[in-house]
Amino acid sequence: MLSELWNQLTASFFEPKSNKEKPPIIYSILKQTKLIELTESRAIVECENPGVKIFLDKKISDIESRFFLLVKKKIKIEFVVAEKKIKKNPPLFTYQPKTEDLLIKSGLSVKYSFDNFAVSSTNQVAYAAAQAVVKNPGKSYNPLFLYGGVGVGKTHLAQAIGRKILENDPKRKVFFCPGDLFINELIESIQEKTAQKFRKKYRHLDVLIVDDIQFIAGKERVQEDFFHTFNSIVSAGGQIILTSDRPPNEIKKLEDRLRSRFLGGLTVDIQPPDFELKTAILLIKAREKGILIDIEAAKVIADQITDCRALEGTLLTIYANFFVKERKEKIDLSMVEEYFSNQQKTNQKKISPDDVLKTVCSYYNLKPTQIKSPARVSNFVFPRQLIMYILREHLKIKQEEIARFLKRKDHTTIIHGVEKIRQIILKNPLVKEEVDNIIKNIFSST
């Protein structure tokens, strides 16, 4: 009865008009859930992991509205994470390798799983594809090609797939390999004349995950060997998962036959994390570390920190400042505001807006008057937006003050400029490196 009712609710999200129409992400994710309890006023729905729960919690109003149409009652829906089942009365004298041992042997990290992967609109397609691969390795999407900028979760998701496949079947041969490791091991096998050993290691895998596959581009011998490795695994029914900072058709010096293979499966773009995703990631990190934090405090940190990888560092720094020194029990809004206020004062003591303007102008061979002019010449736009970004993100200066300093009409121009630079540095590693060098010059010169 409960399952039939929940199936009807799930089906309401996907009513295809043709066989070619693909289901929305919420439909695919709801199919992974289970209605386990229903009372006059409350429904309990079980999710596979916290990532699914976080995603569905954001859609709760739509789900409850559709449920109301089915049962004709106002029911509050609560999503809960399913408890991991423990097998009863295991047989004596059987050996089951530890998950940690299997992960290490497979080159996987114990810290990456679906349980701590937060889902939002920026990565929901990639998440759904990953779940499909786990259920049918070698059949659903082969290869699965995930691409995006630094810190968007490509490695996390790719490793989570490998981990789940191993948990489902510990006998499967899974291996996670950074692109440069594949190159180095191939070179070593050539030098030491152990090519047969190298091929045996890679070509008989059930699942091969290569992180940053773009590194093999331009290396003729490496691409030759990877082409044959790819074919051997796929033809034997194995699964290939690849990650990159760009899609296959934008990887220069990649052989056409490899490009064709990469495009033969599913290519998914993972966008930079939005505010909601950063907040969810922060809450997951806090739970993992045993740190209590108010939701409003987490929102402020997510708003202030653009780099996902810096979220955990900021969380631990605030924890150290207030918990270790002052014995506080929970990170609240006042603590976070005090932390960023102190950061701003420290930065302002070291650097002034004029210091930033002078350094950026020197780097791009421009004059301050050109930056502050109303002209929208292409040579001026990026440096001007970069100054906005540094003043806002690193000096924490208010948008209105930045607008006055750069002689812009209003603060909306600053918001646009800062967001533009955020997106560029997340998607383009070369630009990020350039920006990092400029920021380093600013701080080192004061």
Short mmCIF file of C-alpha atoms in Angstrom, two decimals:
data_model
loop_
_atom_site.label_atom_id
_atom_site.label_comp_id
_atom_site.label_asym_id
_atom_site.label_seq_id
_atom_site.Cartn_x
_atom_site.Cartn_y
_atom_site.Cartn_z
CA MET A 1 0.00 0.00 0.00
CA LEU A 2 2.71 2.48 1.03
CA SER A 3 4.95 1.58 -1.90
CA GLU A 4 2.06 1.95 -4.40
CA LEU A 5 1.19 5.37 -2.98
CA TRP A 6 4.79 6.56 -3.16
CA ASN A 7 5.15 5.20 -6.69
CA GLN A 8 2.14 7.31 -7.73
CA LEU A 9 3.73 10.38 -6.17
CA THR A 10 7.03 9.68 -7.97
CA ALA A 11 5.25 9.09 -11.29
CA SER A 12 3.58 12.51 -11.04
CA PHE A 13 6.98 14.10 -11.70
CA PHE A 14 7.37 12.38 -15.07
CA GLU A 15 4.56 12.10 -17.57
CA PRO A 16 6.38 11.69 -20.91
CA LYS A 17 4.71 12.76 -24.14
CA SER A 18 7.11 10.65 -26.22
CA ASN A 19 9.51 7.73 -25.77
CA LYS A 20 12.48 10.01 -26.39
CA GLU A 21 11.68 12.33 -23.48
CA LYS A 22 14.12 11.92 -20.57
CA PRO A 23 12.91 11.92 -16.94
CA PRO A 24 13.78 14.90 -14.70
CA ILE A 25 16.44 14.43 -12.01
CA ILE A 26 13.93 14.58 -9.14
CA TYR A 27 12.03 11.62 -10.64
CA SER A 28 15.22 9.52 -10.82
CA ILE A 29 16.17 10.41 -7.25
CA LEU A 30 12.68 9.82 -5.81
CA LYS A 31 12.75 6.31 -7.32
CA GLN A 32 15.65 5.59 -4.95
CA THR A 33 13.55 6.46 -1.88
CA LYS A 34 10.98 4.48 0.12
CA LEU A 35 7.88 5.54 2.08
CA ILE A 36 8.22 3.63 5.37
CA GLU A 37 5.61 5.27 7.61
CA LEU A 38 2.38 7.22 7.13
CA THR A 39 0.13 8.72 9.81
CA GLU A 40 -2.72 11.24 9.72
CA SER A 41 -0.29 14.15 9.62
CA ARG A 42 3.18 12.80 8.87
CA ALA A 43 5.05 10.69 6.30
CA ILE A 44 8.54 9.25 6.81
CA VAL A 45 10.55 8.62 3.64
CA GLU A 46 13.84 6.72 3.66
CA CYS A 47 16.82 7.93 1.56
CA GLU A 48 19.97 6.04 0.64
CA ASN A 49 22.37 8.72 1.86
CA PRO A 50 22.59 12.31 3.23
CA GLY A 51 23.24 13.76 -0.24
CA VAL A 52 19.83 12.57 -1.46
CA LYS A 53 18.17 13.90 1.70
CA ILE A 54 19.71 17.37 1.26
CA PHE A 55 18.58 17.48 -2.38
CA LEU A 56 14.99 16.42 -1.60
CA ASP A 57 14.69 18.72 1.43
CA LYS A 58 15.04 21.65 -0.98
CA LYS A 59 12.13 20.30 -3.06
CA ILE A 60 9.88 19.58 -0.06
CA SER A 61 7.14 22.13 -0.83
CA ASP A 62 6.55 20.74 -4.35
CA ILE A 63 6.61 17.15 -3.09
CA GLU A 64 4.15 17.87 -0.26
CA SER A 65 1.82 19.71 -2.66
CA ARG A 66 1.69 16.70 -5.01
CA PHE A 67 1.22 14.33 -2.07
CA PHE A 68 -1.75 16.44 -0.92
CA LEU A 69 -3.41 15.92 -4.32
CA LEU A 70 -3.05 12.16 -3.87
CA VAL A 71 -4.23 11.70 -0.27
CA LYS A 72 -6.46 14.82 0.02
CA LYS A 73 -4.80 15.65 3.36
CA LYS A 74 -2.06 18.01 4.42
CA ILE A 75 0.82 15.69 5.28
CA LYS A 76 4.24 16.81 6.50
CA ILE A 77 6.93 14.75 4.76
CA GLU A 78 10.19 14.00 6.54
CA PHE A 79 13.19 12.50 4.73
CA VAL A 80 15.51 10.31 6.82
CA VAL A 81 18.75 8.54 5.95
CA ALA A 82 18.49 4.75 5.95
CA GLU A 83 20.50 2.88 8.55
CA LYS A 84 23.10 0.56 7.13
CA LYS A 85 21.92 -3.04 7.40
CA ILE A 86 24.04 -5.46 9.39
CA LYS A 87 23.92 -9.11 8.37
CA LYS A 88 22.68 -11.39 11.15
CA ASN A 89 24.46 -14.60 12.16
CA PRO A 90 27.36 -14.47 9.66
CA PRO A 91 28.88 -17.89 8.94
CA LEU A 92 31.96 -18.90 10.92
CA PHE A 93 35.47 -18.88 9.47
CA THR A 94 34.71 -16.69 6.45
CA TYR A 95 37.04 -13.89 5.48
CA GLN A 96 35.62 -10.58 4.30
CA PRO A 97 38.27 -7.96 3.52
CA LYS A 98 37.79 -4.61 5.26
CA THR A 99 36.36 -1.80 3.15
CA GLU A 100 39.37 0.36 3.99
CA ASP A 101 41.76 -2.31 2.69
CA LEU A 102 39.79 -2.70 -0.55
CA LEU A 103 39.77 1.07 -1.09
CA ILE A 104 43.51 1.46 -0.51
CA LYS A 105 44.26 -1.44 -2.85
CA SER A 106 42.07 0.19 -5.50
CA GLY A 107 43.70 3.62 -5.16
CA LEU A 108 40.55 5.09 -3.61
CA SER A 109 40.34 7.46 -0.64
CA VAL A 110 38.27 6.53 2.42
CA LYS A 111 37.00 10.13 2.66
CA TYR A 112 35.00 10.06 -0.61
CA SER A 113 31.54 8.45 -0.74
CA PHE A 114 27.97 9.16 -1.82
CA ASP A 115 27.09 9.63 1.87
CA ASN A 116 29.04 12.89 2.07
CA PHE A 117 28.38 14.12 -1.47
CA ALA A 118 25.96 17.08 -1.46
CA VAL A 119 23.56 17.35 -4.42
CA SER A 120 22.27 20.60 -5.95
CA SER A 121 21.21 21.94 -9.34
CA THR A 122 24.89 22.37 -10.30
CA ASN A 123 25.72 18.64 -10.09
CA GLN A 124 22.40 16.77 -10.05
CA VAL A 125 22.76 15.39 -13.60
CA ALA A 126 26.24 14.05 -12.79
CA TYR A 127 24.92 12.53 -9.55
CA ALA A 128 22.04 10.76 -11.32
CA ALA A 129 24.45 9.42 -13.97
CA ALA A 130 26.80 8.18 -11.24
CA GLN A 131 23.95 6.28 -9.56
CA ALA A 132 23.02 4.70 -12.89
CA VAL A 133 26.62 3.53 -13.43
CA VAL A 134 26.71 1.98 -9.95
CA LYS A 135 23.57 -0.03 -10.68
CA ASN A 136 24.73 -1.21 -14.12
CA PRO A 137 28.53 -0.91 -14.48
CA GLY A 138 29.64 -1.16 -18.09
CA LYS A 139 26.10 -0.81 -19.44
CA SER A 140 24.45 2.51 -18.53
CA TYR A 141 26.99 5.15 -19.57
CA ASN A 142 30.32 3.96 -20.87
CA PRO A 143 32.48 5.92 -20.58
CA LEU A 144 31.12 8.39 -18.04
CA PHE A 145 33.04 11.62 -18.68
CA LEU A 146 32.81 14.24 -15.90
CA TYR A 147 34.29 17.68 -16.49
CA GLY A 148 34.42 21.02 -14.71
CA GLY A 149 36.67 23.50 -12.92
CA VAL A 150 38.78 23.01 -9.82
CA GLY A 151 36.90 22.06 -6.65
CA VAL A 152 33.51 21.24 -8.21
CA GLY A 153 33.46 17.61 -6.99
CA LYS A 154 34.60 15.60 -10.03
CA THR A 155 37.12 13.51 -8.09
CA HIS A 156 34.72 13.02 -5.17
CA LEU A 157 31.94 11.73 -7.42
CA ALA A 158 34.24 9.51 -9.50
CA GLN A 159 35.71 7.93 -6.36
CA ALA A 160 32.25 7.53 -4.81
CA ILE A 161 31.24 5.45 -7.85
CA GLY A 162 34.26 3.20 -7.46
CA ARG A 163 33.66 2.81 -3.74
CA LYS A 164 29.97 1.90 -4.12
CA ILE A 165 30.72 -0.65 -6.85
CA LEU A 166 33.29 -2.27 -4.53
CA GLU A 167 30.86 -2.26 -1.61
CA ASN A 168 28.25 -3.96 -3.80
CA ASP A 169 30.71 -6.55 -5.05
CA PRO A 170 34.15 -6.73 -3.32
CA LYS A 171 35.37 -9.17 -5.99
CA ARG A 172 35.31 -6.54 -8.73
CA LYS A 173 38.66 -5.17 -9.85
CA VAL A 174 38.41 -1.40 -9.44
CA PHE A 175 41.28 1.04 -9.81
CA PHE A 176 41.44 4.83 -9.44
CA CYS A 177 44.33 6.40 -11.31
CA PRO A 178 45.37 10.07 -11.63
CA GLY A 179 46.31 10.85 -15.24
CA ASP A 180 49.92 11.56 -14.39
CA LEU A 181 50.25 8.20 -12.58
CA PHE A 182 49.19 6.33 -15.74
CA ILE A 183 51.82 8.27 -17.70
CA ASN A 184 54.58 7.68 -15.14
CA GLU A 185 53.84 3.96 -14.81
CA LEU A 186 53.83 3.51 -18.58
CA ILE A 187 57.19 5.31 -18.91
CA GLU A 188 58.60 3.17 -16.10
CA SER A 189 57.37 -0.03 -17.76
CA ILE A 190 59.10 0.96 -21.00
CA GLN A 191 62.37 1.79 -19.24
CA GLU A 192 62.36 -1.39 -17.16
CA LYS A 193 60.92 -3.55 -19.96
CA THR A 194 57.88 -4.59 -17.91
CA ALA A 195 55.20 -3.63 -20.44
CA GLN A 196 53.42 -6.97 -20.02
CA LYS A 197 53.03 -6.37 -16.28
CA PHE A 198 51.69 -2.86 -16.93
CA ARG A 199 49.11 -4.12 -19.43
CA LYS A 200 48.01 -6.90 -17.09
CA LYS A 201 47.41 -4.38 -14.31
CA TYR A 202 45.23 -2.06 -16.38
CA ARG A 203 43.63 -4.06 -19.19
CA HIS A 204 41.93 -6.68 -17.00
CA LEU A 205 40.12 -4.27 -14.70
CA ASP A 206 36.35 -4.26 -14.21
CA VAL A 207 36.32 -0.51 -13.50
CA LEU A 208 39.02 2.02 -14.44
CA ILE A 209 38.72 5.58 -13.14
CA VAL A 210 41.19 8.11 -14.56
CA ASP A 211 41.32 11.54 -12.94
CA ASP A 212 42.48 14.48 -15.11
CA ILE A 213 42.60 12.48 -18.32
CA GLN A 214 43.60 15.67 -20.21
CA PHE A 215 47.21 15.05 -19.09
CA ILE A 216 47.65 12.28 -21.67
CA ALA A 217 47.04 14.73 -24.56
CA GLY A 218 50.04 15.37 -26.78
CA LYS A 219 51.84 12.20 -25.61
CA GLU A 220 51.70 9.84 -28.57
CA ARG A 221 52.87 6.61 -26.90
CA VAL A 222 50.68 7.18 -23.83
CA GLN A 223 47.59 7.79 -25.98
CA GLU A 224 48.37 4.66 -28.00
CA ASP A 225 48.50 2.50 -24.89
CA PHE A 226 45.45 4.09 -23.30
CA PHE A 227 43.46 3.51 -26.51
CA HIS A 228 44.13 -0.22 -26.29
CA THR A 229 43.48 -0.23 -22.52
CA PHE A 230 40.14 1.49 -23.10
CA ASN A 231 39.12 -0.98 -25.78
CA SER A 232 40.17 -4.03 -23.71
CA ILE A 233 38.12 -2.98 -20.67
CA VAL A 234 35.00 -1.92 -22.58
CA SER A 235 34.97 -4.96 -24.86
CA ALA A 236 35.11 -7.19 -21.76
CA GLY A 237 32.09 -5.43 -20.28
CA GLY A 238 34.05 -3.21 -17.91
CA GLN A 239 33.34 0.41 -16.98
CA ILE A 240 35.45 3.50 -17.75
CA ILE A 241 35.05 6.74 -15.74
CA LEU A 242 37.04 9.82 -16.74
CA THR A 243 37.38 13.31 -15.28
CA SER A 244 38.83 16.42 -16.88
CA ASP A 245 38.87 20.20 -16.57
CA ARG A 246 37.29 20.47 -20.05
CA PRO A 247 35.08 18.41 -22.42
CA PRO A 248 36.70 15.97 -24.90
CA ASN A 249 36.22 18.27 -27.91
CA GLU A 250 38.23 21.02 -26.16
CA ILE A 251 41.24 18.89 -25.19
CA LYS A 252 43.97 19.95 -27.60
CA LYS A 253 46.36 17.37 -29.06
CA LEU A 254 44.00 14.52 -28.16
CA GLU A 255 43.90 11.86 -30.88
CA ASP A 256 40.64 11.73 -32.83
CA ARG A 257 40.08 8.05 -32.10
CA LEU A 258 40.31 8.71 -28.34
CA ARG A 259 38.11 11.78 -28.63
CA SER A 260 35.52 9.63 -30.42
CA ARG A 261 35.68 6.99 -27.66
CA PHE A 262 35.30 9.61 -24.91
CA LEU A 263 32.27 11.14 -26.62
CA GLY A 264 30.72 7.71 -27.15
CA GLY A 265 29.29 7.56 -23.61
CA LEU A 266 27.84 10.33 -21.47
CA THR A 267 29.64 13.66 -21.05
CA VAL A 268 28.46 15.72 -18.05
CA ASP A 269 29.40 19.26 -17.08
CA ILE A 270 29.62 19.88 -13.31
CA GLN A 271 29.09 23.57 -12.66
CA PRO A 272 30.79 25.60 -9.88
CA PRO A 273 28.95 25.15 -6.57
CA ASP A 274 26.15 27.58 -5.81
CA PHE A 275 25.39 29.09 -2.41
CA GLU A 276 23.06 26.25 -1.39
CA LEU A 277 25.58 23.56 -2.32
CA LYS A 278 28.41 25.28 -0.43
CA THR A 279 26.15 25.50 2.64
CA ALA A 280 25.29 21.79 2.35
CA ILE A 281 28.96 20.84 1.95
CA LEU A 282 29.86 22.87 5.02
CA LEU A 283 27.16 21.17 7.11
CA ILE A 284 28.36 17.73 5.96
CA LYS A 285 31.99 18.61 6.82
CA ALA A 286 30.91 19.87 10.26
CA ARG A 287 29.00 16.65 10.95
CA GLU A 288 32.01 14.54 9.89
CA LYS A 289 34.29 16.50 12.25
CA GLY A 290 31.80 16.40 15.12
CA ILE A 291 31.43 20.20 15.05
CA LEU A 292 28.09 21.79 15.95
CA ILE A 293 27.18 24.82 13.82
CA ASP A 294 24.06 26.95 13.37
CA ILE A 295 22.57 26.96 9.87
CA GLU A 296 22.76 30.77 9.73
CA ALA A 297 26.45 30.67 10.64
CA ALA A 298 27.06 28.11 7.89
CA LYS A 299 25.28 30.36 5.38
CA VAL A 300 27.58 33.29 6.19
CA ILE A 301 30.69 31.15 5.68
CA ALA A 302 29.31 29.82 2.38
CA ASP A 303 28.61 33.38 1.22
CA GLN A 304 32.10 34.61 2.12
CA ILE A 305 34.16 31.68 0.79
CA THR A 306 34.14 31.05 -2.96
CA ASP A 307 36.54 28.10 -3.12
CA CYS A 308 34.89 24.85 -2.01
CA ARG A 309 38.20 23.45 -0.82
CA ALA A 310 38.66 26.41 1.52
CA LEU A 311 35.34 25.76 3.29
CA GLU A 312 36.72 23.02 5.52
CA GLY A 313 39.83 25.08 6.36
CA THR A 314 37.72 28.07 7.39
CA LEU A 315 35.44 25.85 9.48
CA LEU A 316 38.40 24.34 11.35
CA THR A 317 40.01 27.75 11.86
CA ILE A 318 36.84 29.16 13.43
CA TYR A 319 36.53 26.01 15.54
CA ALA A 320 40.12 26.39 16.77
CA ASN A 321 39.64 30.09 17.57
CA PHE A 322 36.43 29.73 19.57
CA PHE A 323 36.26 26.14 20.80
CA VAL A 324 39.86 25.58 21.85
CA LYS A 325 40.46 29.08 23.25
CA GLU A 326 37.03 29.96 24.64
CA ARG A 327 35.47 26.49 25.15
CA LYS A 328 32.34 27.34 23.16
CA GLU A 329 29.98 24.44 22.46
CA LYS A 330 28.57 25.54 19.11
CA ILE A 331 29.58 27.81 16.24
CA ASP A 332 26.94 30.52 16.03
CA LEU A 333 26.37 33.57 13.85
CA SER A 334 28.17 36.00 16.19
CA MET A 335 31.36 33.89 16.13
CA VAL A 336 31.44 33.75 12.35
CA GLU A 337 30.77 37.48 12.00
CA GLU A 338 33.55 38.22 14.50
CA TYR A 339 35.95 35.95 12.61
CA PHE A 340 35.34 37.64 9.24
CA SER A 341 35.40 41.08 10.86
CA ASN A 342 38.86 40.32 12.27
CA GLN A 343 39.96 39.00 8.88
CA GLN A 344 38.83 42.21 7.23
CA LYS A 345 40.66 44.38 9.77
CA THR A 346 43.84 42.35 9.30
CA ASN A 347 43.65 42.65 5.51
CA GLN A 348 42.87 46.33 5.64
CA LYS A 349 45.93 46.97 7.81
CA LYS A 350 48.14 45.32 5.24
CA ILE A 351 46.57 46.35 1.94
CA SER A 352 44.66 49.35 0.66
CA PRO A 353 42.50 49.52 -2.48
CA ASP A 354 45.23 51.67 -4.05
CA ASP A 355 47.74 48.85 -3.48
CA VAL A 356 45.47 46.46 -5.38
CA LEU A 357 44.88 48.96 -8.18
CA LYS A 358 48.61 49.68 -8.52
CA THR A 359 49.62 45.99 -8.65
CA VAL A 360 46.93 44.96 -11.17
CA CYS A 361 47.69 47.97 -13.41
CA SER A 362 51.39 47.15 -13.31
CA TYR A 363 50.74 43.50 -14.21
CA TYR A 364 48.59 44.37 -17.24
CA ASN A 365 50.55 47.51 -18.19
CA LEU A 366 47.59 49.83 -17.66
CA LYS A 367 47.06 53.20 -15.97
CA PRO A 368 44.70 53.67 -12.98
CA THR A 369 42.77 56.28 -14.99
CA GLN A 370 42.02 53.63 -17.63
CA ILE A 371 40.63 51.24 -15.00
CA LYS A 372 38.43 53.96 -13.48
CA SER A 373 37.24 55.28 -16.83
CA PRO A 374 33.74 54.39 -18.13
CA ALA A 375 35.30 52.82 -21.25
CA ARG A 376 34.43 49.13 -21.79
CA VAL A 377 37.50 48.32 -23.88
CA SER A 378 38.23 44.58 -23.70
CA ASN A 379 41.75 45.21 -22.39
CA PHE A 380 40.29 47.11 -19.42
CA VAL A 381 37.31 44.90 -18.50
CA PHE A 382 39.06 41.83 -17.06
CA PRO A 383 41.63 43.77 -14.94
CA ARG A 384 38.82 46.03 -13.67
CA GLN A 385 36.66 43.03 -12.69
CA LEU A 386 39.69 41.37 -11.11
CA ILE A 387 40.20 44.41 -8.87
CA MET A 388 36.53 44.20 -7.86
CA TYR A 389 37.02 40.53 -7.03
CA ILE A 390 40.15 41.05 -4.92
CA LEU A 391 38.69 44.01 -3.03
CA ARG A 392 35.50 42.07 -2.26
CA GLU A 393 36.81 38.55 -1.68
CA HIS A 394 40.18 39.23 -0.05
CA LEU A 395 39.83 42.65 1.57
CA LYS A 396 36.10 42.15 2.33
CA ILE A 397 35.31 45.74 1.32
CA LYS A 398 31.63 46.55 0.86
CA GLN A 399 30.31 46.60 -2.70
CA GLU A 400 29.17 50.23 -2.43
CA GLU A 401 32.67 51.32 -1.35
CA ILE A 402 34.24 49.41 -4.25
CA ALA A 403 31.82 51.10 -6.66
CA ARG A 404 32.83 54.53 -5.36
CA PHE A 405 36.54 53.69 -5.52
CA LEU A 406 36.35 52.50 -9.15
CA LYS A 407 33.87 55.24 -10.12
CA ARG A 408 31.10 52.83 -11.08
CA LYS A 409 27.46 53.90 -11.07
CA ASP A 410 26.20 51.41 -8.46
CA HIS A 411 27.09 48.23 -6.60
CA THR A 412 25.29 45.90 -9.06
CA THR A 413 28.23 46.34 -11.42
CA ILE A 414 30.50 45.10 -8.63
CA ILE A 415 28.30 42.04 -7.99
CA HIS A 416 28.43 41.14 -11.69
CA GLY A 417 32.20 41.69 -11.91
CA VAL A 418 32.99 39.57 -8.84
CA GLU A 419 30.77 36.71 -10.02
CA LYS A 420 32.34 36.85 -13.49
CA ILE A 421 35.84 36.35 -12.06
CA ARG A 422 34.60 33.59 -9.74
CA GLN A 423 33.25 31.63 -12.68
CA ILE A 424 36.34 32.16 -14.83
CA ILE A 425 38.86 31.00 -12.20
CA LEU A 426 36.74 27.95 -11.35
CA LYS A 427 36.57 26.86 -14.98
CA ASN A 428 40.02 27.90 -16.23
CA PRO A 429 43.07 26.64 -14.26
CA LEU A 430 45.46 28.88 -16.24
CA VAL A 431 43.53 32.04 -15.35
CA LYS A 432 43.31 30.87 -11.72
CA GLU A 433 47.08 30.50 -11.62
CA GLU A 434 47.48 34.01 -13.06
CA VAL A 435 45.07 35.48 -10.50
CA ASP A 436 46.81 33.63 -7.64
CA ASN A 437 50.15 35.11 -8.73
CA ILE A 438 48.72 38.64 -8.79
CA ILE A 439 47.21 38.21 -5.32
CA LYS A 440 50.51 36.84 -4.06
CA ASN A 441 52.28 39.91 -5.45
CA ILE A 442 49.78 42.20 -3.69
CA PHE A 443 50.27 40.60 -0.30
CA SER A 444 54.05 40.21 -0.59
CA SER A 445 54.60 43.82 -1.62
CA THR A 446 53.05 45.29 1.54
#
